[in-house]
Amino acid sequence: MGRRARDRRRQQQQQRQERGGGGGDQADWAGGYPEIVKENELFERYYRELGIVPAGEWDAFMAALREPLPATLRITGYRSHAKEILHCLKEKYFKELQDLEVDGQKVEMPQSLSWYPEELAWHTNLSRKILRKSPQLEKFHQFLVSETECGNISRQEAVSMIPPLLLDVNPHHKILDMCAAPGSKTAQLIEMLHADMNVPFPKGFVIANDVDNKRCYLLVHQAKRLNSPCIMVVNHDASSIPNLQIDVDGRKEILFYDRILCDVPCSGDGTMRKNIDVWKKWTTQNSLQLHGLQLRIATRGVEQLAEGGRMVYSTCSLNPIENEAVIASLLEKSQGALELADVSSELPGLKRMPGITNWKVMLKDGQWFEEWKDVPSNRQTQIRPTMFPIKDKEKLKAMNLERCLRILPHHQNTGGFFVAVLIKKSPMPWNKRQPKVYQKLPQRTGDTEVTAANTDNGCECINEEPTLPENQESKKIEELQDSDTEQSKKEQVCGPPPSKKMKLFGFKEDPFVFLPEDDPLFLPIQNFYALDPSFPKMNLLTRTQEGKKRQLYMVSKELRNVLLNNSEKMKVINTGIKVWSRNSDGEQFGCAFRLAQEGIYTLYPFIHARIINVCIEDVKILLTQENPFLSKFSSETQKKVKDMAMGSIVLKYDPDPEKPDDLQCPIVLCGWQGKTSLRAFVPKNERLHYLRMMGVEVFKAKRKEEESESKTEEEVQRRLTQTEEGMDVEDKEHDLITKMEAEIGEESSHSPVESSAMEVENKIEDLDQSSKNANSHASQESKDTSNVKD
């Protein structure tokens, strides 16, 4: 948090005190918005008339909307230590909340979400504001902040967890997340890909897209916490996202996705409990304006879906204009190519309402229309035919709209939500005919041309370039695109699309350059770490074409295929995980690159040298002491390092089943062996995580606000004086993330305000400081750690 932000915050606090404390304790408990009246006559009139709430439940429905949304969290399911985190939550932090009162309100014990598998999702009756501000909850809050930053916990709204679960993802699936930011659902998809942690490179991948360039960097920040080589973030308009190609046995094929998440932009009236502004801003006009965009995005999604694939359409709106109307229109123009899946047996324990089959359209002035023929000509630009229910009873019955599901806030104390699961049985009918824009192909060889045309029934139908294998014209597209991309493929460089072919917004991205097979850079790395012959070295890439390569990243084989074949049509924001960082003095030890912690779990299965197995006491020393001498470690560890050369090492802890009180999940850490010492290069929050799991108390109450702010200001000034080598996309993310997190509805994991309040034992603080200033040890240990962001 900058100085100006702190000054504004201080002024706001003074103004609230002058007004009498900003509404008192009850206002704080309610989320701190006493000035907004939670009433909207038009909203109540509209939804009463539509009848989406069962008879006799209206008062409970409105009462729930006026209550603050409970805080929810999700434990990262694919991590091997998820059970350890769950045990820690239950046995330590949840027990400390028993019989606790905050602002006169009793804190209820957190409860697991009954419909989420394996007790990995929990909710409390605490609002996010109370959780952040209450001194009694500071310890629990710091735990959540730290574990969220590590990627072990995601603070995510309960209903937001539903769409990824209904996608039924397997590790081999190719997945497209069309409107992905801020990234909580994307994180769920990544977890599902890595269901088997023994497989470092699943065959599937996630392409996460967002139209907003700035939000893409927040998406990158969220996804990078999970350290997956199978995620790629791209920046496109979801309604016209280009067709991608992949190489299959030497021939070009269009990429179709096995699973697509279509969580479209919406009016958000299901989020009234957390976005209080919706109460005063809500009108039916919002839905009328968004309906067309939602239909275009959903249409583009099913076009790119593989036959037999599954697409989940979702909104955080209760309005049938944005929900059933979109699904009905999509089903009608698919002519049987799509069907709604029956998911009534999935997620047992989740209370849901079926989709509705009859609704009306209302203007913001309160005027109702039941059929398209009733709409006057001067209103036909606002209201479209696709907004009305199908009048043909047989067609309507065949659509099975009741298979959609609507989540009402009062049923399980959640937000409002809508989900529909679509199955693609055959190609879309408009893909079978030659498109009108085909004659333009020679002038636009690097683009995918997508246009909208009005059909007879008024629905917007997208006519695109040939995309399906059965269309023989696709071969011509391939020939045209081959001539454009062949040179970049030879050089194995994937840069941004040429500006003439695609207008670029935001930052200009660095290229993605794959290491050539004969690159002399790799041989010393291979020998130093004794990499397995099966190591996929062709998947290594850098972000620079000239000069020294400072960071090496890794992607899966499948994403490499996508990158190399689509550099002319994709704007890639980020992909891959960092696996090695350059040491300026490292060559004298036989390797110029040290291991990076964020990629160690991916690399570890391929490394056969420089591995030291350590006991739990050694791990505690490594995580709590700055640069411990070898004499402090166990005799077994000292023997192992005695004859090992200086340089980067792997520190591995394996749990002992005969000692059930010890940590029962494996740990892999990056470290450095010096002449007389051994140290770990691990990010601060990850250190805290492992120490908590081992039962080491790392919490220390924050000091007075003035001291904390002073310390924070000094820290900011100190950091501004430091520079760091190896700049990549992370440097671009940093400034954007801090500005955006307050704007994003779902609570972000990396908050400077929260982090500045977090103080732990002096040992950890000193260790974090020493990691940032590791250059001072270069002469002692003959190593360069200037690139350590850990």
PDB file of C-alpha atoms in Angstrom, residues 626 679 684 715 718-719 722 763-774:
ATOM      1  CA  GLU A 626      19.218 -17.726   8.098  1.00  0.00           C
ATOM      2  CA  ARG A 679      20.380 -23.136   3.395  1.00  0.00           C
ATOM      3  CA  LYS A 684       8.375 -16.653   3.068  1.00  0.00           C
ATOM      4  CA  GLU A 715      10.169  -1.394   3.748  1.00  0.00           C
ATOM      5  CA  ARG A 718      14.035  -0.056   0.825  1.00  0.00           C
ATOM      6  CA  ARG A 719      12.455  -2.153  -1.898  1.00  0.00           C
ATOM      7  CA  GLN A 722      16.656  -2.551  -5.100  1.00  0.00           C
ATOM      8  CA  LYS A 763      13.735 -15.615  12.844  1.00  0.00           C
ATOM      9  CA  ILE A 764      11.358 -15.791   9.903  1.00  0.00           C
ATOM     10  CA  GLU A 765      11.537 -12.047   9.283  1.00  0.00           C
ATOM     11  CA  ASP A 766      15.332 -12.134   9.321  1.00  0.00           C
ATOM     12  CA  LEU A 767      15.325 -15.099   6.977  1.00  0.00           C
ATOM     13  CA  ASP A 768      13.026 -13.381   4.509  1.00  0.00           C
ATOM     14  CA  GLN A 769      15.196 -10.265   4.622  1.00  0.00           C
ATOM     15  CA  SER A 770      18.340 -12.273   4.046  1.00  0.00           C
ATOM     16  CA  SER A 771      16.832 -14.004   1.020  1.00  0.00           C
ATOM     17  CA  LYS A 772      16.161 -10.630  -0.599  1.00  0.00           C
ATOM     18  CA  ASN A 773      19.668  -9.392   0.167  1.00  0.00           C
ATOM     19  CA  ALA A 774      21.421 -12.637  -0.670  1.00  0.00           C
TER      20      ALA A 774
END
